[in-house]
mmCIF file of C-alpha atoms in Angstrom:
data_model
loop_
_atom_site.group_PDB
_atom_site.id
_atom_site.type_symbol
_atom_site.label_atom_id
_atom_site.label_comp_id
_atom_site.label_asym_id
_atom_site.label_seq_id
_atom_site.Cartn_x
_atom_site.Cartn_y
_atom_site.Cartn_z
ATOM 1 C CA MET A 1 16.382 21.848 23.772
ATOM 2 C CA ARG A 2 18.532 22.974 21.723
ATOM 3 C CA ARG A 3 15.985 26.143 19.641
ATOM 4 C CA LYS A 4 17.129 29.830 18.051
ATOM 5 C CA PRO A 5 14.349 32.397 17.442
ATOM 6 C CA ASP A 6 13.403 30.592 14.350
ATOM 7 C CA GLY A 7 13.708 27.465 15.587
ATOM 8 C CA ASP A 8 10.473 25.649 14.986
ATOM 9 C CA GLN A 9 10.553 27.080 11.490
ATOM 10 C CA ARG A 10 14.093 25.613 10.993
ATOM 11 C CA ARG A 11 13.159 22.319 12.061
ATOM 12 C CA ARG A 12 9.743 22.752 9.678
ATOM 13 C CA ASP A 13 12.109 22.740 7.181
ATOM 14 C CA LEU A 14 14.519 20.146 7.878
ATOM 15 C CA CYS A 15 11.278 17.609 8.199
ATOM 16 C CA ASP A 16 10.358 19.159 4.531
ATOM 17 C CA ALA A 17 13.037 18.081 2.968
ATOM 18 C CA ALA A 18 13.668 15.041 4.800
ATOM 19 C CA ILE A 19 9.741 14.588 3.285
ATOM 20 C CA THR A 20 11.589 14.937 -0.098
ATOM 21 C CA VAL A 21 14.218 12.757 0.606
ATOM 22 C CA LEU A 22 12.356 9.679 1.676
ATOM 23 C CA ALA A 23 10.094 10.194 -1.478
ATOM 24 C CA ALA A 24 13.436 10.431 -3.662
ATOM 25 C CA GLN A 25 15.589 7.460 -2.221
ATOM 26 C CA GLY A 26 13.370 5.568 0.258
ATOM 27 C CA ALA A 27 14.028 5.043 4.151
ATOM 28 C CA LYS A 28 17.313 3.505 2.804
ATOM 29 C CA GLY A 29 18.504 6.935 1.705
ATOM 30 C CA LEU A 30 17.608 8.999 4.345
ATOM 31 C CA SER A 31 20.546 10.165 6.761
ATOM 32 C CA HIS A 32 20.795 13.041 8.753
ATOM 33 C CA ILE A 33 23.881 14.390 5.692
ATOM 34 C CA LYS A 34 21.168 13.735 2.772
ATOM 35 C CA VAL A 35 18.788 16.104 4.706
ATOM 36 C CA ASP A 36 21.202 19.209 5.073
ATOM 37 C CA ARG A 37 22.229 19.012 1.462
ATOM 38 C CA ALA A 38 18.438 18.699 0.626
ATOM 39 C CA ALA A 39 17.553 21.852 2.563
ATOM 40 C CA GLY A 40 20.389 23.281 1.639
ATOM 41 C CA VAL A 41 22.141 23.958 4.727
ATOM 42 C CA ALA A 42 25.402 23.396 6.715
ATOM 43 C CA GLU A 43 26.541 19.690 6.695
ATOM 44 C CA GLY A 44 25.361 18.934 10.629
ATOM 45 C CA THR A 45 22.550 21.405 11.306
ATOM 46 C CA THR A 46 19.830 18.545 10.981
ATOM 47 C CA SER A 47 21.498 17.008 13.868
ATOM 48 C CA ALA A 48 21.909 19.479 15.822
ATOM 49 C CA TYR A 49 18.132 20.134 15.834
ATOM 50 C CA PHE A 50 18.003 16.428 15.538
ATOM 51 C CA ARG A 51 20.463 14.191 17.117
ATOM 52 C CA THR A 52 19.439 10.754 16.495
ATOM 53 C CA ARG A 53 17.418 9.143 13.163
ATOM 54 C CA ALA A 54 15.077 7.840 15.619
ATOM 55 C CA ALA A 55 14.366 11.784 16.548
ATOM 56 C CA LEU A 56 14.366 12.666 12.790
ATOM 57 C CA LEU A 57 11.901 9.826 11.813
ATOM 58 C CA VAL A 58 9.934 11.358 15.123
ATOM 59 C CA ALA A 59 10.013 14.979 13.491
ATOM 60 C CA THR A 60 9.563 13.612 10.183
ATOM 61 C CA THR A 61 6.172 11.541 10.886
ATOM 62 C CA GLU A 62 4.610 14.538 13.157
ATOM 63 C CA ARG A 63 5.551 17.244 9.894
ATOM 64 C CA VAL A 64 4.017 14.664 7.931
ATOM 65 C CA VAL A 65 0.812 13.623 9.699
ATOM 66 C CA GLU A 66 0.536 18.236 9.926
ATOM 67 C CA LEU A 67 0.414 18.431 6.649
ATOM 68 C CA ASP A 68 -1.943 15.239 6.035
ATOM 69 C CA LEU A 69 -4.249 16.681 8.050
ATOM 70 C CA VAL A 70 -4.716 20.607 7.089
ATOM 71 C CA GLY A 71 -5.259 19.744 3.276
ATOM 72 C CA LEU A 72 -7.877 17.300 4.863
ATOM 73 C CA GLN A 73 -9.432 19.591 7.536
ATOM 74 C CA LYS A 74 -9.338 22.177 4.688
ATOM 75 C CA ALA A 75 -11.316 20.088 2.127
ATOM 76 C CA LYS A 76 -13.655 19.315 4.543
ATOM 77 C CA SER A 77 -14.568 22.078 5.646
ATOM 78 C CA ALA A 78 -14.758 23.387 2.215
ATOM 79 C CA ALA A 79 -16.949 20.748 1.359
ATOM 80 C CA GLY A 80 -19.272 22.002 4.208
ATOM 81 C CA GLY A 81 -19.613 25.242 2.605
ATOM 82 C CA GLU A 82 -21.939 26.614 -0.375
ATOM 83 C CA ASP A 83 -18.950 27.148 -2.369
ATOM 84 C CA PRO A 84 -19.820 25.080 -5.722
ATOM 85 C CA GLN A 85 -16.600 24.108 -6.305
ATOM 86 C CA THR A 86 -16.253 22.980 -2.615
ATOM 87 C CA PRO A 87 -13.772 19.529 -3.058
ATOM 88 C CA ARG A 88 -15.362 16.506 -2.940
ATOM 89 C CA LEU A 89 -14.038 13.167 -1.741
ATOM 90 C CA ALA A 90 -12.614 11.868 -4.851
ATOM 91 C CA ASP A 91 -10.731 15.083 -5.694
ATOM 92 C CA VAL A 92 -8.790 14.790 -2.141
ATOM 93 C CA VAL A 93 -7.661 11.515 -3.354
ATOM 94 C CA ALA A 94 -7.126 12.240 -6.816
ATOM 95 C CA ALA A 95 -4.966 14.870 -5.578
ATOM 96 C CA ALA A 96 -2.750 12.705 -4.031
ATOM 97 C CA ALA A 97 -1.364 11.581 -7.624
ATOM 98 C CA ARG A 98 -0.357 14.930 -8.472
ATOM 99 C CA GLU A 99 3.027 16.992 -6.623
ATOM 100 C CA PRO A 100 3.583 18.647 -4.132
ATOM 101 C CA HIS A 101 0.951 15.893 -2.307
ATOM 102 C CA LEU A 102 2.335 12.646 -3.983
ATOM 103 C CA THR A 103 5.887 13.616 -2.645
ATOM 104 C CA ARG A 104 3.768 13.410 0.920
ATOM 105 C CA ALA A 105 2.042 10.233 0.069
ATOM 106 C CA LYS A 106 5.739 8.477 -1.130
ATOM 107 C CA ALA A 107 6.928 9.760 1.951
ATOM 108 C CA ARG A 108 4.672 8.536 4.153
ATOM 109 C CA TYR A 109 4.292 5.411 2.851
ATOM 110 C CA GLU A 110 8.527 4.738 3.543
ATOM 111 C CA LEU A 111 7.009 5.992 7.064
ATOM 112 C CA ASN A 112 4.622 3.024 7.279
ATOM 113 C CA MET A 113 7.002 0.476 6.110
ATOM 114 C CA LEU A 114 9.573 2.020 8.988
ATOM 115 C CA ALA A 115 7.060 1.660 11.663
ATOM 116 C CA THR A 116 7.111 -1.879 11.745
ATOM 117 C CA ARG A 117 10.492 -1.784 12.357
ATOM 118 C CA GLU A 118 11.032 1.086 14.151
ATOM 119 C CA PRO A 119 9.324 1.290 17.417
ATOM 120 C CA ALA A 120 9.709 5.526 17.792
ATOM 121 C CA ILE A 121 7.329 5.585 15.023
ATOM 122 C CA SER A 122 5.316 3.198 15.411
ATOM 123 C CA ASP A 123 2.170 4.603 17.621
ATOM 124 C CA LEU A 124 2.646 7.741 16.067
ATOM 125 C CA VAL A 125 1.803 5.797 12.726
ATOM 126 C CA ARG A 126 -0.718 4.000 14.072
ATOM 127 C CA ARG A 127 -2.357 6.652 15.493
ATOM 128 C CA ALA A 128 -1.987 9.197 12.806
ATOM 129 C CA ASN A 129 -3.677 7.242 10.226
ATOM 130 C CA GLU A 130 -6.706 6.488 12.683
ATOM 131 C CA GLY A 131 -7.006 10.266 12.526
ATOM 132 C CA PHE A 132 -8.157 9.835 9.135
ATOM 133 C CA VAL A 133 -10.771 7.604 10.163
ATOM 134 C CA GLU A 134 -13.282 9.890 11.163
ATOM 135 C CA LEU A 135 -12.749 12.721 8.159
ATOM 136 C CA TYR A 136 -12.853 9.997 5.817
ATOM 137 C CA ARG A 137 -16.044 7.940 7.029
ATOM 138 C CA ASP A 138 -17.655 11.925 6.925
ATOM 139 C CA MET A 139 -16.726 12.882 3.608
ATOM 140 C CA MET A 140 -17.904 9.397 2.147
ATOM 141 C CA LEU A 141 -21.185 9.886 3.728
ATOM 142 C CA ARG A 142 -21.256 12.682 1.676
ATOM 143 C CA LEU A 143 -21.751 10.485 -0.364
ATOM 144 C CA LEU A 144 -24.569 9.139 0.213
ATOM 145 C CA PRO A 145 -28.716 10.538 0.241
ATOM 146 C CA GLY A 146 -29.763 9.615 3.631
ATOM 147 C CA GLY A 147 -26.236 7.987 4.522
ATOM 148 C CA ARG A 148 -26.532 9.263 8.170
ATOM 149 C CA ASP A 149 -29.350 7.124 8.369
ATOM 150 C CA LEU A 150 -28.532 3.755 7.909
ATOM 151 C CA PRO A 151 -27.499 1.082 9.914
ATOM 152 C CA PRO A 152 -24.485 1.932 12.064
ATOM 153 C CA SER A 153 -22.992 -1.380 10.974
ATOM 154 C CA VAL A 154 -23.920 -0.314 7.344
ATOM 155 C CA ILE A 155 -21.877 2.529 8.148
ATOM 156 C CA ASP A 156 -18.955 1.042 9.524
ATOM 157 C CA ASP A 157 -18.580 -1.334 6.442
ATOM 158 C CA LEU A 158 -19.025 1.326 3.934
ATOM 159 C CA SER A 159 -16.535 3.424 5.851
ATOM 160 C CA ALA A 160 -14.142 0.455 5.961
ATOM 161 C CA ILE A 161 -14.744 -0.185 1.981
ATOM 162 C CA THR A 162 -13.857 3.395 1.038
ATOM 163 C CA GLN A 163 -11.276 3.692 3.424
ATOM 164 C CA THR A 164 -9.184 0.434 2.266
ATOM 165 C CA PHE A 165 -9.738 1.101 -1.527
ATOM 166 C CA ILE A 166 -8.262 4.823 -0.685
ATOM 167 C CA ASN A 167 -5.462 3.464 0.737
ATOM 168 C CA GLY A 168 -4.995 0.712 -2.106
ATOM 169 C CA LEU A 169 -4.956 4.285 -4.736
ATOM 170 C CA LEU A 170 -2.736 5.614 -2.624
ATOM 171 C CA GLY A 171 -0.488 2.646 -2.302
ATOM 172 C CA ARG A 172 -0.630 2.376 -6.372
ATOM 173 C CA TYR A 173 0.007 6.277 -6.674
ATOM 174 C CA VAL A 174 3.573 5.375 -5.059
ATOM 175 C CA VAL A 175 4.575 2.703 -7.147
ATOM 176 C CA GLY A 176 3.626 4.686 -10.325
ATOM 177 C CA ASP A 177 0.346 3.558 -11.338
ATOM 178 C CA PHE A 178 -1.717 6.060 -11.969
ATOM 179 C CA SER A 179 -4.599 4.147 -13.630
ATOM 180 C CA ILE A 180 -7.522 5.127 -11.519
ATOM 181 C CA SER A 181 -6.340 9.159 -11.138
ATOM 182 C CA GLU A 182 -9.187 10.926 -12.651
ATOM 183 C CA PRO A 183 -11.324 12.555 -9.941
ATOM 184 C CA ASP A 184 -14.409 11.754 -12.143
ATOM 185 C CA ASP A 185 -13.776 8.208 -12.487
ATOM 186 C CA ILE A 186 -12.669 8.599 -8.511
ATOM 187 C CA ASP A 187 -15.812 10.157 -7.680
ATOM 188 C CA ARG A 188 -17.778 6.920 -9.736
ATOM 189 C CA LEU A 189 -15.775 3.986 -8.304
ATOM 190 C CA LEU A 190 -16.975 5.433 -4.393
ATOM 191 C CA ARG A 191 -20.156 5.739 -5.849
ATOM 192 C CA ARG A 192 -20.358 3.019 -7.273
ATOM 193 C CA MET A 193 -19.149 0.968 -4.176
ATOM 194 C CA VAL A 194 -21.691 2.302 -1.813
ATOM 195 C CA ALA A 195 -24.501 2.705 -3.927
ATOM 196 C CA ALA A 196 -27.459 2.069 -2.588
ATOM 197 C CA GLN A 197 -28.260 -1.841 -1.476
ATOM 198 C CA ASP A 198 -30.320 -3.816 -0.107
ATOM 199 C CA TYR A 199 -29.629 -3.251 3.808
ATOM 200 C CA SER A 200 -31.764 -5.684 5.554
ATOM 201 C CA MET B 1 26.087 -18.949 -16.393
ATOM 202 C CA ARG B 2 27.743 -21.146 -13.578
ATOM 203 C CA ARG B 3 24.477 -23.879 -12.302
ATOM 204 C CA LYS B 4 25.683 -27.056 -10.755
ATOM 205 C CA PRO B 5 23.096 -30.004 -10.671
ATOM 206 C CA ASP B 6 21.269 -28.404 -8.302
ATOM 207 C CA GLY B 7 21.083 -24.951 -9.440
ATOM 208 C CA ASP B 8 17.651 -24.151 -9.905
ATOM 209 C CA GLN B 9 16.645 -25.624 -6.472
ATOM 210 C CA ARG B 10 19.609 -23.679 -5.360
ATOM 211 C CA ARG B 11 18.505 -20.546 -6.163
ATOM 212 C CA ARG B 12 15.624 -20.728 -5.214
ATOM 213 C CA ASP B 13 16.195 -21.525 -2.033
ATOM 214 C CA LEU B 14 18.011 -18.125 -1.939
ATOM 215 C CA CYS B 15 15.619 -16.280 -3.144
ATOM 216 C CA ASP B 16 13.775 -17.471 -0.876
ATOM 217 C CA ALA B 17 15.896 -15.985 2.022
ATOM 218 C CA ALA B 18 16.007 -13.140 0.363
ATOM 219 C CA ILE B 19 12.256 -13.163 0.707
ATOM 220 C CA THR B 20 12.605 -12.807 4.240
ATOM 221 C CA VAL B 21 15.347 -10.308 4.284
ATOM 222 C CA LEU B 22 13.221 -8.214 2.299
ATOM 223 C CA ALA B 23 10.538 -8.672 4.828
ATOM 224 C CA ALA B 24 12.344 -8.506 8.124
ATOM 225 C CA GLN B 25 14.523 -5.489 6.813
ATOM 226 C CA GLY B 26 13.309 -4.018 4.102
ATOM 227 C CA ALA B 27 15.239 -3.195 1.242
ATOM 228 C CA LYS B 28 17.917 -1.445 3.164
ATOM 229 C CA GLY B 29 19.104 -4.565 4.584
ATOM 230 C CA LEU B 30 18.914 -6.001 1.220
ATOM 231 C CA SER B 31 22.503 -7.697 0.452
ATOM 232 C CA HIS B 32 24.009 -10.383 -0.814
ATOM 233 C CA ILE B 33 25.610 -11.395 2.570
ATOM 234 C CA LYS B 34 22.791 -11.730 4.806
ATOM 235 C CA VAL B 35 20.838 -13.724 2.114
ATOM 236 C CA ASP B 36 23.809 -16.240 2.609
ATOM 237 C CA ARG B 37 22.963 -16.183 6.102
ATOM 238 C CA ALA B 38 19.335 -16.264 6.284
ATOM 239 C CA ALA B 39 19.884 -19.226 3.855
ATOM 240 C CA GLY B 40 22.394 -20.616 5.923
ATOM 241 C CA VAL B 41 25.055 -20.654 2.791
ATOM 242 C CA ALA B 42 29.022 -20.052 3.189
ATOM 243 C CA GLU B 43 29.567 -16.284 1.967
ATOM 244 C CA GLY B 44 30.133 -15.927 -0.922
ATOM 245 C CA THR B 45 27.154 -18.027 -2.371
ATOM 246 C CA THR B 46 24.829 -15.118 -3.826
ATOM 247 C CA SER B 47 27.110 -13.492 -5.136
ATOM 248 C CA ALA B 48 28.518 -16.675 -6.907
ATOM 249 C CA TYR B 49 24.542 -17.219 -8.499
ATOM 250 C CA PHE B 50 23.265 -13.565 -8.372
ATOM 251 C CA ARG B 51 26.272 -10.862 -9.299
ATOM 252 C CA THR B 52 25.061 -8.171 -8.888
ATOM 253 C CA ARG B 53 22.155 -6.650 -6.749
ATOM 254 C CA ALA B 54 20.106 -6.025 -9.711
ATOM 255 C CA ALA B 55 20.102 -9.578 -10.423
ATOM 256 C CA LEU B 56 19.417 -10.555 -6.898
ATOM 257 C CA LEU B 57 16.542 -8.431 -7.035
ATOM 258 C CA VAL B 58 15.181 -9.482 -10.535
ATOM 259 C CA ALA B 59 15.516 -13.424 -9.414
ATOM 260 C CA THR B 60 13.654 -12.307 -5.923
ATOM 261 C CA THR B 61 10.915 -10.775 -7.665
ATOM 262 C CA GLU B 62 10.615 -13.456 -10.016
ATOM 263 C CA ARG B 63 10.254 -15.874 -7.119
ATOM 264 C CA VAL B 64 7.948 -13.751 -5.760
ATOM 265 C CA VAL B 65 5.505 -14.145 -8.478
ATOM 266 C CA GLU B 66 5.839 -17.387 -8.812
ATOM 267 C CA LEU B 67 4.980 -18.215 -5.413
ATOM 268 C CA ASP B 68 2.065 -15.835 -5.654
ATOM 269 C CA LEU B 69 0.748 -17.139 -9.134
ATOM 270 C CA VAL B 70 0.715 -20.755 -7.844
ATOM 271 C CA GLY B 71 -0.799 -20.137 -4.401
ATOM 272 C CA LEU B 72 -3.858 -18.112 -6.475
ATOM 273 C CA GLN B 73 -4.339 -20.559 -9.505
ATOM 274 C CA LYS B 74 -4.355 -23.177 -7.070
ATOM 275 C CA ALA B 75 -7.071 -21.482 -5.033
ATOM 276 C CA LYS B 76 -9.167 -21.234 -7.918
ATOM 277 C CA SER B 77 -8.642 -23.972 -9.613
ATOM 278 C CA ALA B 78 -9.968 -25.609 -6.462
ATOM 279 C CA ALA B 79 -12.836 -22.770 -6.280
ATOM 280 C CA GLY B 80 -13.943 -24.093 -9.698
ATOM 281 C CA GLY B 81 -14.732 -27.753 -8.432
ATOM 282 C CA GLU B 82 -16.974 -29.087 -5.791
ATOM 283 C CA ASP B 83 -15.926 -29.088 -3.403
ATOM 284 C CA PRO B 84 -17.360 -26.895 -1.001
ATOM 285 C CA GLN B 85 -14.065 -26.587 1.172
ATOM 286 C CA THR B 86 -13.018 -24.160 -1.641
ATOM 287 C CA PRO B 87 -11.259 -20.736 -1.298
ATOM 288 C CA ARG B 88 -12.877 -17.810 -1.784
ATOM 289 C CA LEU B 89 -11.974 -14.255 -2.921
ATOM 290 C CA ALA B 90 -11.793 -13.531 0.734
ATOM 291 C CA ASP B 91 -9.566 -16.260 1.770
ATOM 292 C CA VAL B 92 -7.149 -15.854 -1.054
ATOM 293 C CA VAL B 93 -6.886 -12.739 0.499
ATOM 294 C CA ALA B 94 -6.740 -13.340 4.375
ATOM 295 C CA ALA B 95 -4.193 -15.732 4.071
ATOM 296 C CA ALA B 96 -1.996 -12.553 3.401
ATOM 297 C CA ALA B 97 -2.044 -11.910 6.444
ATOM 298 C CA ARG B 98 -0.598 -14.887 8.325
ATOM 299 C CA GLU B 99 2.470 -16.550 7.721
ATOM 300 C CA PRO B 100 3.977 -17.442 5.678
ATOM 301 C CA HIS B 101 1.826 -15.840 3.415
ATOM 302 C CA LEU B 102 2.268 -12.031 5.048
ATOM 303 C CA THR B 103 6.069 -12.393 4.476
ATOM 304 C CA ARG B 104 5.608 -12.359 1.107
ATOM 305 C CA ALA B 105 3.103 -9.956 1.081
ATOM 306 C CA LYS B 106 6.186 -8.101 3.058
ATOM 307 C CA ALA B 107 8.497 -8.857 0.769
ATOM 308 C CA ARG B 108 6.394 -8.077 -2.631
ATOM 309 C CA TYR B 109 5.573 -4.501 -0.494
ATOM 310 C CA GLU B 110 9.567 -3.532 -0.387
ATOM 311 C CA LEU B 111 10.090 -4.459 -3.767
ATOM 312 C CA ASN B 112 7.171 -2.019 -5.407
ATOM 313 C CA MET B 113 8.553 0.017 -3.844
ATOM 314 C CA LEU B 114 11.606 -0.740 -5.013
ATOM 315 C CA ALA B 115 10.462 -0.919 -8.511
ATOM 316 C CA THR B 116 10.163 2.678 -8.243
ATOM 317 C CA ARG B 117 14.413 3.472 -8.113
ATOM 318 C CA GLU B 118 15.527 0.478 -9.854
ATOM 319 C CA PRO B 119 14.699 0.263 -13.828
ATOM 320 C CA ALA B 120 16.297 -3.745 -13.374
ATOM 321 C CA ILE B 121 12.397 -4.989 -11.524
ATOM 322 C CA SER B 122 10.699 -2.152 -12.544
ATOM 323 C CA ASP B 123 8.728 -3.888 -15.857
ATOM 324 C CA LEU B 124 8.918 -7.200 -14.655
ATOM 325 C CA VAL B 125 7.159 -6.037 -11.044
ATOM 326 C CA ARG B 126 4.353 -3.947 -13.438
ATOM 327 C CA ARG B 127 3.540 -6.811 -15.464
ATOM 328 C CA ALA B 128 3.397 -8.700 -12.767
ATOM 329 C CA ASN B 129 1.113 -6.698 -10.867
ATOM 330 C CA GLU B 130 -1.703 -7.044 -13.960
ATOM 331 C CA GLY B 131 -1.193 -10.808 -13.799
ATOM 332 C CA PHE B 132 -3.561 -10.831 -10.946
ATOM 333 C CA VAL B 133 -5.635 -8.619 -12.263
ATOM 334 C CA GLU B 134 -7.760 -11.382 -14.344
ATOM 335 C CA LEU B 135 -7.340 -13.623 -11.639
ATOM 336 C CA TYR B 136 -9.026 -11.194 -9.120
ATOM 337 C CA ARG B 137 -11.272 -10.532 -11.567
ATOM 338 C CA ASP B 138 -11.971 -13.956 -11.941
ATOM 339 C CA MET B 139 -12.949 -14.535 -8.429
ATOM 340 C CA MET B 140 -14.694 -10.986 -7.815
ATOM 341 C CA LEU B 141 -17.593 -12.502 -10.460
ATOM 342 C CA ARG B 142 -18.203 -15.568 -8.855
ATOM 343 C CA LEU B 143 -19.209 -13.143 -5.520
ATOM 344 C CA LEU B 144 -22.456 -12.044 -8.406
ATOM 345 C CA PRO B 145 -24.994 -13.636 -9.267
ATOM 346 C CA GLY B 146 -24.980 -13.339 -13.044
ATOM 347 C CA GLY B 147 -21.884 -11.433 -12.604
ATOM 348 C CA ARG B 148 -21.351 -12.176 -16.566
ATOM 349 C CA ASP B 149 -24.114 -10.740 -17.717
ATOM 350 C CA LEU B 150 -23.578 -7.271 -16.414
ATOM 351 C CA PRO B 151 -22.525 -4.696 -18.932
ATOM 352 C CA PRO B 152 -18.455 -5.123 -19.691
ATOM 353 C CA SER B 153 -18.048 -0.826 -18.299
ATOM 354 C CA VAL B 154 -20.127 -2.137 -15.039
ATOM 355 C CA ILE B 155 -17.524 -5.064 -14.627
ATOM 356 C CA ASP B 156 -14.193 -2.759 -15.623
ATOM 357 C CA ASP B 157 -15.454 -0.607 -12.527
ATOM 358 C CA LEU B 158 -16.063 -3.482 -10.079
ATOM 359 C CA SER B 159 -12.821 -5.106 -10.878
ATOM 360 C CA ALA B 160 -11.581 -2.070 -10.402
ATOM 361 C CA ILE B 161 -12.925 -1.233 -6.780
ATOM 362 C CA THR B 162 -12.531 -4.831 -5.668
ATOM 363 C CA GLN B 163 -8.615 -4.744 -6.321
ATOM 364 C CA THR B 164 -7.562 -1.616 -5.044
ATOM 365 C CA PHE B 165 -9.329 -2.590 -2.248
ATOM 366 C CA ILE B 166 -7.618 -6.043 -1.919
ATOM 367 C CA ASN B 167 -4.069 -3.904 -2.316
ATOM 368 C CA GLY B 168 -5.372 -1.958 0.307
ATOM 369 C CA LEU B 169 -6.043 -4.813 2.943
ATOM 370 C CA LEU B 170 -2.451 -6.117 1.775
ATOM 371 C CA GLY B 171 -0.748 -2.568 2.581
ATOM 372 C CA ARG B 172 -2.431 -2.491 5.976
ATOM 373 C CA TYR B 173 -1.191 -6.546 6.641
ATOM 374 C CA VAL B 174 2.190 -5.364 5.252
ATOM 375 C CA VAL B 175 2.190 -2.483 8.150
ATOM 376 C CA GLY B 176 0.818 -4.428 10.639
ATOM 377 C CA ASP B 177 -3.217 -3.829 10.889
ATOM 378 C CA PHE B 178 -5.048 -6.671 10.780
ATOM 379 C CA SER B 179 -8.468 -4.706 11.728
ATOM 380 C CA ILE B 180 -10.270 -6.270 8.402
ATOM 381 C CA SER B 181 -8.420 -9.893 8.320
ATOM 382 C CA GLU B 182 -10.938 -12.565 8.993
ATOM 383 C CA PRO B 183 -12.450 -14.046 5.362
ATOM 384 C CA ASP B 184 -15.956 -14.028 6.942
ATOM 385 C CA ASP B 185 -15.903 -10.195 7.687
ATOM 386 C CA ILE B 186 -13.412 -9.398 4.439
ATOM 387 C CA ASP B 187 -16.240 -11.771 1.941
ATOM 388 C CA ARG B 188 -19.418 -9.617 3.464
ATOM 389 C CA LEU B 189 -17.125 -5.986 1.979
ATOM 390 C CA LEU B 190 -16.490 -7.376 -0.879
ATOM 391 C CA ARG B 191 -19.987 -8.710 -1.092
ATOM 392 C CA ARG B 192 -21.524 -5.346 -0.192
ATOM 393 C CA MET B 193 -18.987 -3.403 -2.780
ATOM 394 C CA VAL B 194 -20.314 -5.133 -5.416
ATOM 395 C CA ALA B 195 -23.923 -5.580 -4.711
ATOM 396 C CA ALA B 196 -26.716 -5.426 -6.884
ATOM 397 C CA GLN B 197 -26.761 -2.320 -7.687
ATOM 398 C CA ASP B 198 -28.697 -0.197 -10.530
ATOM 399 C CA TYR B 199 -26.914 -0.372 -13.852
ATOM 400 C CA SER B 200 -29.328 1.444 -15.652
#
């Protein structure tokens, strides 16, 4: 493995450039040379760090996951604090409709599609998506007074509902549909779909 | 415009082949020659009918929309009949997790992404997606006793919730996640998210 002293930072920078290429040009447009250009480095640099397309895809997927989880964990711990300005689940979701998150959301969408055809990243992408499940579930339960006391099967259903709804919203943002992207609108819809129901 | 007597059928066949190529290989894999091969016709046939990539994309998008609307209208009119076996909204959605619908769902996903970069199909794709709004809304309201008597703002919200949830489910199927694809599971979740709430 070839690493310069600043190798980790360079790899991150190249992956960040790959994310912008994926978002702007799709999987079709991703190549080592395009990443070189987007990163503003000498031609051949990306190839030196990631010799194959699969290696580049794996590293880029890992970078997307890392950035997503950092953002979500930050939102989650902030929401657990005393700050009245703490983000709601709706704020976290709405952020994806705006830059710089939107670019990452687009890249993730491309990677999700690619994962169906690229064995190198299929497990990685699936595990990454599963990683969001617990985080979103916790944030969803905060919308429900007494949510944690609900029957587990109900919590599972409400979790599936909110997460699939969020998947759908992100999918809309990625294709340029921002009709539901105001945090207050998202919050109202999230509360409506998990509202107190007859759980008998 | 060049048309043989069976030109319309030939164009449909080529578009159907383009749908399978899009689903299997993504936008990256779509080319006139690959469509020729998938359709089992002489090389150059697709180019003769659709001279540009944009023309091929437009025709393929129109074909996806046509097939989707036919399927949905059929389900909708059946659901309005007396047949106890009439499909529910959940049945229509679950069908997309299985072939032959899954291939079309994958192709639509690719076209939705392409539409952000291909002006030739961007309006077409947006209008097509809007076309589903009314159909899904009607099917959703059937889940709600007295649904049509709810305040319009509530109906709008419930419509946005169910449609975005369905977008999310279809997005999951496309990337191979079938964890929520049993019709009864989908029906239960749909009913839960639109369940009687405090509409005051």
